[in-house]
Amino acid sequence: MNKVLQNLKLLPALEARLATAFDMHRLSDEADPQAFLATHGGEFAGLVTSAAVGAPPALVDAMPNLRVISSFGVGLDKLDLVTARQRGIAVGYTPDVLNDCVADLAFGLMLDAGRGLSAADRYVRRGDWRGAGTPATAPFPLGRKVSGACLGIVGLGRIGSSIARRASGFDMSVRYHSRRPVVDAPWPHEPSLRALALWADYLVVIAAGGAGTRHLVNADVLKALGPNGFLINVSRGSVVDEAALVRALVDKRIAGAGLDVFENEPRVPEELLALDNVVLLPHIASATIETRQAMADRVFDNLSFFFSEGRLVSPAPLPTV
Ligand code: NAP
Ligand code: 8YV
């Protein structure tokens, strides 16, 4: 049986399934994980991790006979892909199976930020609705329309395309920004992110994370989005300059935001907690029973296909070194 290390707690059903096929070890069960790795790291041929936890260089270095990494999620920003490439370690991930749920959540955030759903819910729970119209309580403020609005998408990949397709049901105009235009995409490509932000009512960020996109959405882009524009981020916190976003929201220089991801998760900037013009979610875009099950199945299939056939079902693209 191949020995496989997991560096996080997984869904119980996935842990049970993995244990039927592999000799599984959970790193967090060890009293001293560093000492355990120093003694036993060389015994493991496989590693199961997630997009959120990743596989940092120190961990990969401590596993000299590692042949395969199977990651729960599609983001690759926390995986040491350069080392994987250099050492010939195969890396599997879970693309496509989560497109629907992440795209659905992007629309949930657009509707919530634009129409003020979460803020309206708080208004009712506080009893303000009952008191509305009295001198002490203002009526709930009017929202902004989503149907028919201009939707700018940053990153027209697998999930970005799913978001764009959903927009037709809302009669929205769609444009997108990425480094290269997508062949045969029916939506106009905008080479300038600033120009896209100027045009958009809703700017949805769904580009890959990592060093190449760090602070792509900066103060300048937010200024272009302007006081009538909403920023939605379902990609990675690192893609947005969070300090600039906080200032823009506090000063109402953009209309609002819907955020599933943050720069230092699970830390959310304190200033945002008191604001009604921002919706804050704990990184749940793929978190449905159906999608998490499909992700778990792909994590298992990647590992088992690798050990039986020498190939992955969903190999991650590795950088050229
Ligand atoms: P994908 O198909 O690889 O698409 C990534 C897109 O990012 C591509 O369109 C790419 O276009 C664009 N991009 C990369 N670098 C860029 C840059 N410097 N400027 C502008 N655009 C850039 O990936 P996906 O499956 O759609 O997933 C996208 C990301 O969503 C993941 O990497 C992950 O971080 C995030 N995600 C978040 C959650 C969540 O729970 N919130 C769930 C799933 C995924 P070009 O290469 O042409 O630039
Ligand atoms: C998950 C994600 O929250 O796939 C990704 O890149 O960010 C999300 O689907 C994550 O993988 C869970 O660890």
Coordinates of C-alpha atoms and ligand atoms in Angstrom, one line a residue:
M1 CA 0.0 0.0 0.0
N2 CA 1.4 3.5 -0.9
K3 CA 2.0 5.7 2.0
V4 CA 0.1 9.1 1.8
L5 CA 0.3 12.1 4.1
Q6 CA -2.5 14.5 4.6
N7 CA -1.6 18.0 6.0
L8 CA -5.2 18.9 6.9
K9 CA -8.4 17.4 8.1
L10 CA -10.6 16.3 5.2
L11 CA -14.3 15.5 4.8
P12 CA -14.9 12.3 6.9
A13 CA -16.2 10.4 3.9
L14 CA -13.1 11.3 1.9
E15 CA -10.8 10.3 4.8
A16 CA -12.6 6.9 5.0
R17 CA -12.4 6.3 1.3
L18 CA -8.7 7.2 1.2
A19 CA -8.0 4.9 4.0
T20 CA -9.4 1.9 2.1
A21 CA -6.8 2.4 -0.7
F22 CA -3.8 4.0 0.9
D23 CA -1.8 3.9 4.1
M24 CA -2.9 7.3 5.3
H25 CA -1.3 9.5 8.0
R26 CA -2.6 12.9 9.2
L27 CA 0.2 15.3 10.0
S28 CA -1.8 17.2 12.6
D29 CA -2.2 13.9 14.6
E30 CA 1.5 14.0 15.4
A31 CA 2.6 15.7 18.6
D32 CA 5.6 17.2 16.8
P33 CA 4.9 17.4 13.1
Q34 CA 8.5 18.7 12.3
A35 CA 10.1 15.9 14.1
F36 CA 7.8 13.4 12.5
L37 CA 8.6 14.7 9.0
A38 CA 12.3 14.7 9.7
T39 CA 12.1 11.0 10.7
H40 CA 9.4 9.7 8.4
G41 CA 9.1 12.2 5.5
G42 CA 11.0 9.9 3.2
E43 CA 8.4 7.2 3.5
F44 CA 5.6 9.0 1.8
A45 CA 4.9 8.8 -2.0
G46 CA 1.7 10.9 -1.9
L47 CA 0.4 14.1 -0.2
V48 CA -3.2 15.2 0.1
T49 CA -3.7 18.9 0.7
S50 CA -6.1 21.7 -0.3
A51 CA -6.0 25.0 -2.3
A52 CA -6.4 26.8 1.0
V53 CA -3.7 25.0 3.0
G54 CA -1.3 24.3 0.1
A55 CA 2.1 22.6 0.0
P56 CA 4.8 25.0 1.0
P57 CA 8.5 24.4 0.0
A58 CA 9.5 23.2 3.5
L59 CA 6.9 20.4 3.5
V60 CA 7.8 19.3 -0.1
D61 CA 11.5 19.4 0.8
A62 CA 10.8 17.1 3.8
M63 CA 9.4 14.4 1.6
P64 CA 12.3 13.4 -0.7
N65 CA 10.4 10.4 -2.3
L66 CA 7.1 12.3 -2.9
R67 CA 5.7 11.4 -6.3
V68 CA 2.2 13.0 -6.3
I69 CA 0.3 15.8 -4.7
S70 CA -3.5 15.7 -4.8
S71 CA -5.1 19.0 -3.9
F72 CA -8.7 19.7 -2.9
G73 CA -9.5 22.8 -4.9
V74 CA -8.6 24.6 -8.1
G75 CA -6.4 27.5 -6.9
L76 CA -2.7 26.7 -7.3
D77 CA -1.2 29.8 -5.5
K78 CA -0.2 27.9 -2.3
L79 CA 1.4 24.9 -4.0
D80 CA 5.1 24.9 -4.7
L81 CA 4.8 24.1 -8.4
V82 CA 8.4 25.1 -9.3
T83 CA 9.8 22.4 -6.9
A84 CA 7.1 19.9 -8.2
R85 CA 8.2 20.5 -11.7
Q86 CA 11.9 20.3 -10.9
R87 CA 11.5 17.0 -8.9
G88 CA 9.0 15.5 -11.3
I89 CA 6.2 15.4 -8.7
A90 CA 2.7 15.1 -10.4
V91 CA 0.2 17.7 -9.1
G92 CA -3.6 17.0 -9.3
Y93 CA -6.4 19.4 -8.5
T94 CA -10.2 19.8 -8.9
P95 CA -11.0 22.1 -11.8
D96 CA -14.5 22.5 -13.4
V97 CA -16.5 20.6 -10.8
L98 CA -16.8 23.8 -8.7
N99 CA -17.5 26.2 -11.6
D100 CA -21.3 26.3 -11.0
C101 CA -21.2 26.9 -7.3
V102 CA -18.5 29.7 -7.5
A103 CA -20.4 31.4 -10.3
D104 CA -23.7 31.1 -8.4
L105 CA -22.0 32.7 -5.4
A106 CA -20.7 35.6 -7.5
F107 CA -24.3 36.3 -8.5
G108 CA -25.4 35.9 -4.8
L109 CA -22.8 38.6 -3.9
M110 CA -23.8 40.9 -6.7
L111 CA -27.5 40.7 -5.7
D112 CA -26.6 41.0 -2.0
A113 CA -24.3 44.0 -2.5
G114 CA -26.4 45.7 -5.1
R115 CA -29.8 45.2 -3.4
G116 CA -28.6 45.2 0.2
L117 CA -30.0 41.8 1.2
S118 CA -27.8 41.2 4.2
A119 CA -28.1 44.8 5.4
A120 CA -31.9 44.6 5.0
D121 CA -32.0 41.4 7.0
R122 CA -30.1 43.2 9.8
Y123 CA -32.6 46.1 9.5
V124 CA -35.5 43.7 10.0
R125 CA -33.9 41.8 12.9
R126 CA -33.0 45.1 14.7
G127 CA -36.7 46.0 14.6
D128 CA -36.0 49.0 12.4
W129 CA -38.7 48.0 9.9
R130 CA -41.4 48.2 12.6
G131 CA -40.0 51.7 13.6
A132 CA -39.5 52.9 10.0
G133 CA -41.0 56.2 9.3
T134 CA -40.8 57.4 12.9
P135 CA -38.3 60.3 13.3
A136 CA -35.7 57.9 14.9
T137 CA -35.6 55.3 12.1
A138 CA -34.8 56.0 8.5
P139 CA -36.5 53.8 5.8
F140 CA -34.3 51.1 4.3
P141 CA -32.3 52.8 1.5
L142 CA -32.9 52.0 -2.2
G143 CA -30.6 49.5 -3.8
R144 CA -29.1 49.3 -7.3
K145 CA -30.4 47.2 -10.2
V146 CA -28.5 44.1 -11.2
S147 CA -30.6 43.1 -14.2
G148 CA -29.5 45.0 -17.3
A149 CA -26.3 46.3 -15.6
C150 CA -22.8 46.3 -17.0
L151 CA -20.8 43.3 -15.7
G152 CA -17.0 43.4 -16.0
I153 CA -15.2 40.1 -15.3
V154 CA -11.6 40.0 -14.4
G155 CA -10.3 36.5 -15.6
L156 CA -12.5 34.7 -18.2
G157 CA -11.3 31.2 -17.3
R158 CA -13.5 28.2 -16.4
I159 CA -15.4 30.0 -13.6
G160 CA -15.3 33.5 -15.3
S161 CA -17.0 32.0 -18.3
S162 CA -19.7 30.4 -16.1
I163 CA -20.4 33.8 -14.6
A164 CA -20.6 35.4 -18.0
R165 CA -23.1 32.8 -19.2
R166 CA -25.3 33.3 -16.2
A167 CA -25.3 37.1 -16.9
S168 CA -27.4 36.6 -20.1
G169 CA -30.3 35.5 -17.8
F170 CA -30.0 38.9 -16.1
D171 CA -29.9 40.8 -19.5
M172 CA -26.5 42.1 -18.5
S173 CA -23.9 43.5 -20.8
V174 CA -20.6 41.6 -20.3
R175 CA -17.0 42.5 -21.0
Y176 CA -13.9 41.0 -19.6
H177 CA -10.2 41.6 -18.9
S178 CA -7.4 39.0 -19.0
R179 CA -3.9 39.0 -20.4
R180 CA -5.0 37.4 -23.6
P181 CA -8.4 37.4 -25.3
V182 CA -10.2 34.1 -25.1
V183 CA -10.6 32.5 -28.5
D184 CA -14.2 32.4 -29.7
A185 CA -15.6 34.1 -26.5
P186 CA -18.7 36.0 -27.5
W187 CA -17.9 38.8 -25.0
P188 CA -15.6 41.8 -25.8
H189 CA -12.1 41.6 -24.4
E190 CA -10.9 44.8 -22.6
P191 CA -7.1 45.0 -22.6
S192 CA -7.2 47.7 -19.9
L193 CA -8.5 46.7 -16.4
R194 CA -8.9 50.4 -15.6
A195 CA -11.1 50.9 -18.7
L196 CA -13.2 47.8 -17.7
A197 CA -13.7 49.3 -14.2
L198 CA -14.7 52.6 -15.7
W199 CA -17.4 50.9 -17.8
A200 CA -18.6 48.3 -15.3
D201 CA -21.4 48.6 -12.7
Y202 CA -20.3 45.3 -11.2
L203 CA -16.6 44.3 -11.4
V204 CA -16.2 40.6 -10.6
V205 CA -12.7 39.3 -9.8
I206 CA -12.2 35.6 -10.7
A207 CA -8.6 35.6 -12.0
A208 CA -6.0 33.1 -10.6
G209 CA -4.2 34.2 -7.4
G210 CA -0.5 34.3 -6.9
A211 CA 2.4 36.7 -7.5
G212 CA 1.3 37.5 -11.1
T213 CA -2.0 39.0 -10.0
R214 CA -1.0 40.5 -6.6
H215 CA -2.9 43.8 -6.1
L216 CA -4.2 43.8 -9.8
V217 CA -7.2 45.6 -8.4
N218 CA -5.5 48.7 -6.9
A219 CA -6.6 52.2 -5.8
D220 CA -6.6 53.3 -9.4
V221 CA -8.9 50.6 -10.6
L222 CA -11.2 51.3 -7.6
K223 CA -11.3 55.0 -8.5
A224 CA -12.3 54.1 -12.0
L225 CA -15.1 51.8 -10.7
G226 CA -16.3 54.9 -8.9
P227 CA -19.2 55.7 -6.5
N228 CA -21.8 53.8 -8.4
G229 CA -19.7 50.6 -8.9
F230 CA -19.6 47.4 -6.9
L231 CA -16.5 45.1 -6.5
I232 CA -17.1 41.4 -6.1
N233 CA -14.2 39.2 -5.2
V234 CA -14.5 35.4 -5.4
S235 CA -10.9 34.7 -6.5
R236 CA -8.2 35.4 -3.9
G237 CA -7.8 38.2 -1.4
S238 CA -4.3 38.8 -2.8
V239 CA -5.7 40.0 -6.2
V240 CA -7.2 43.1 -4.5
D241 CA -5.2 45.8 -2.6
E242 CA -7.3 45.3 0.6
A243 CA -6.1 48.5 2.3
A244 CA -7.1 50.5 -0.7
L245 CA -10.5 48.7 -0.8
V246 CA -11.1 49.4 2.9
R247 CA -10.5 53.1 2.3
A248 CA -12.7 53.2 -0.8
L249 CA -15.6 51.5 1.2
V250 CA -15.2 53.6 4.3
D251 CA -15.1 56.9 2.2
K252 CA -17.9 55.6 0.0
R253 CA -15.8 56.1 -3.1
I254 CA -17.2 52.9 -4.5
A255 CA -20.9 51.9 -4.0
G256 CA -20.1 48.6 -2.2
A257 CA -18.4 45.2 -2.3
G258 CA -19.1 41.5 -1.9
L259 CA -16.1 39.6 -0.6
D260 CA -15.7 35.8 -0.3
V261 CA -11.9 36.1 0.1
F262 CA -9.4 38.2 2.0
E263 CA -5.7 38.9 2.1
N264 CA -5.0 37.3 5.5
E265 CA -7.8 34.7 6.0
P266 CA -9.5 34.2 8.3
R267 CA -8.7 37.8 9.4
V268 CA -11.1 40.4 8.0
P269 CA -10.2 44.1 8.4
E270 CA -11.9 45.4 11.5
E271 CA -13.1 48.6 9.7
L272 CA -15.3 46.4 7.4
L273 CA -17.3 44.9 10.2
A274 CA -19.3 48.0 10.9
L275 CA -20.1 48.8 7.3
D276 CA -23.4 48.1 5.6
N277 CA -22.0 48.6 2.1
V278 CA -19.9 45.4 2.1
V279 CA -21.0 41.7 2.3
L280 CA -18.5 39.5 4.1
L281 CA -18.3 35.7 3.5
P282 CA -15.9 33.1 5.0
H283 CA -14.5 31.7 1.7
I284 CA -17.6 29.5 0.9
A285 CA -17.9 29.8 -2.9
S286 CA -17.5 26.1 -3.5
A287 CA -19.0 25.0 -0.2
T288 CA -22.1 23.0 -1.1
I289 CA -22.6 19.3 -0.3
E290 CA -22.8 18.4 -4.0
T291 CA -19.7 20.3 -5.1
R292 CA -17.5 19.4 -2.1
Q293 CA -18.4 15.7 -2.8
A294 CA -17.4 16.1 -6.4
M295 CA -14.1 17.8 -5.3
A296 CA -13.5 14.9 -2.8
D297 CA -14.1 12.3 -5.5
R298 CA -11.6 14.1 -7.8
V299 CA -9.0 14.2 -5.0
F300 CA -9.4 10.4 -4.6
D301 CA -9.5 9.7 -8.3
N302 CA -6.4 11.7 -9.0
L303 CA -4.4 9.7 -6.4
S304 CA -5.7 6.3 -7.3
F305 CA -5.3 6.9 -11.1
F306 CA -1.8 8.1 -10.5
F307 CA -0.8 5.1 -8.5
S308 CA -2.5 2.6 -10.8
E309 CA -1.9 4.2 -14.2
G310 CA 0.9 6.7 -13.6
R311 CA -1.3 9.6 -14.7
L312 CA -3.7 12.1 -13.1
V313 CA -7.4 12.6 -14.0
S314 CA -6.8 16.4 -13.6
P315 CA -3.2 17.4 -13.8
A316 CA -2.4 21.0 -12.8
P317 CA -0.4 23.0 -15.3
L318 CA 3.2 23.2 -14.1
P319 CA 5.5 26.2 -14.8
T320 CA 8.3 25.8 -17.3
V321 CA 11.6 25.8 -15.4
Ligands
NAP1 P1 -8.7 29.4 -14.8 O1 -9.6 28.7 -15.7 O2 -7.3 29.0 -14.8 O3 -8.9 31.0 -15.1 C1 -8.0 31.9 -14.5 C2 -8.1 33.2 -15.3 O4 -7.3 34.2 -14.7 C3 -7.8 33.1 -16.8 O5 -8.8 33.7 -17.5 C4 -6.5 34.0 -16.9 O6 -6.4 34.6 -18.2 C5 -6.8 35.0 -15.7 N1 -5.5 35.6 -15.3 C6 -4.4 35.0 -14.9 N2 -3.4 36.0 -14.6 C7 -4.0 37.2 -15.0 C8 -3.5 38.5 -14.9 N3 -2.3 38.8 -14.5 N4 -4.4 39.5 -15.3 C9 -5.6 39.2 -15.7 N5 -6.1 37.9 -15.8 C10 -5.3 36.9 -15.4 O7 -9.2 29.2 -13.3 P2 -10.6 29.0 -12.7 O8 -10.9 27.6 -12.5 O9 -11.6 29.9 -13.4 O10 -10.4 29.6 -11.2 C11 -10.0 31.0 -11.0 C12 -9.6 31.2 -9.6 O11 -10.7 31.3 -8.7 C13 -8.7 30.1 -8.9 O12 -7.3 30.2 -9.3 C14 -8.9 30.3 -7.5 O13 -7.9 31.1 -6.9 C15 -10.3 31.0 -7.4 N6 -11.3 30.2 -6.7 C16 -11.9 30.6 -5.6 C17 -12.9 29.9 -5.0 C18 -13.5 30.3 -3.7 O14 -13.9 29.5 -2.9 N7 -13.7 31.6 -3.5 C19 -13.3 28.7 -5.5 C20 -12.7 28.2 -6.7 C21 -11.7 29.0 -7.3 P3 -5.0 34.9 -18.8 O15 -4.1 33.7 -18.5 O16 -5.3 35.1 -20.3 O17 -4.6 36.2 -18.2
8YV2 C1 -12.0 26.0 -1.5 C2 -10.9 27.4 -3.4 O1 -12.5 26.8 -0.5 O2 -10.8 25.7 -5.1 C3 -10.3 26.8 -4.6 O3 -9.3 27.3 -5.1 O4 -10.5 28.4 -2.9 C4 -12.1 26.7 -2.8 O5 -12.8 25.9 -3.6 C5 -10.7 25.4 -1.1 O6 -10.1 24.6 -2.0 C6 -10.9 24.6 0.2 O7 -9.7 24.3 0.7

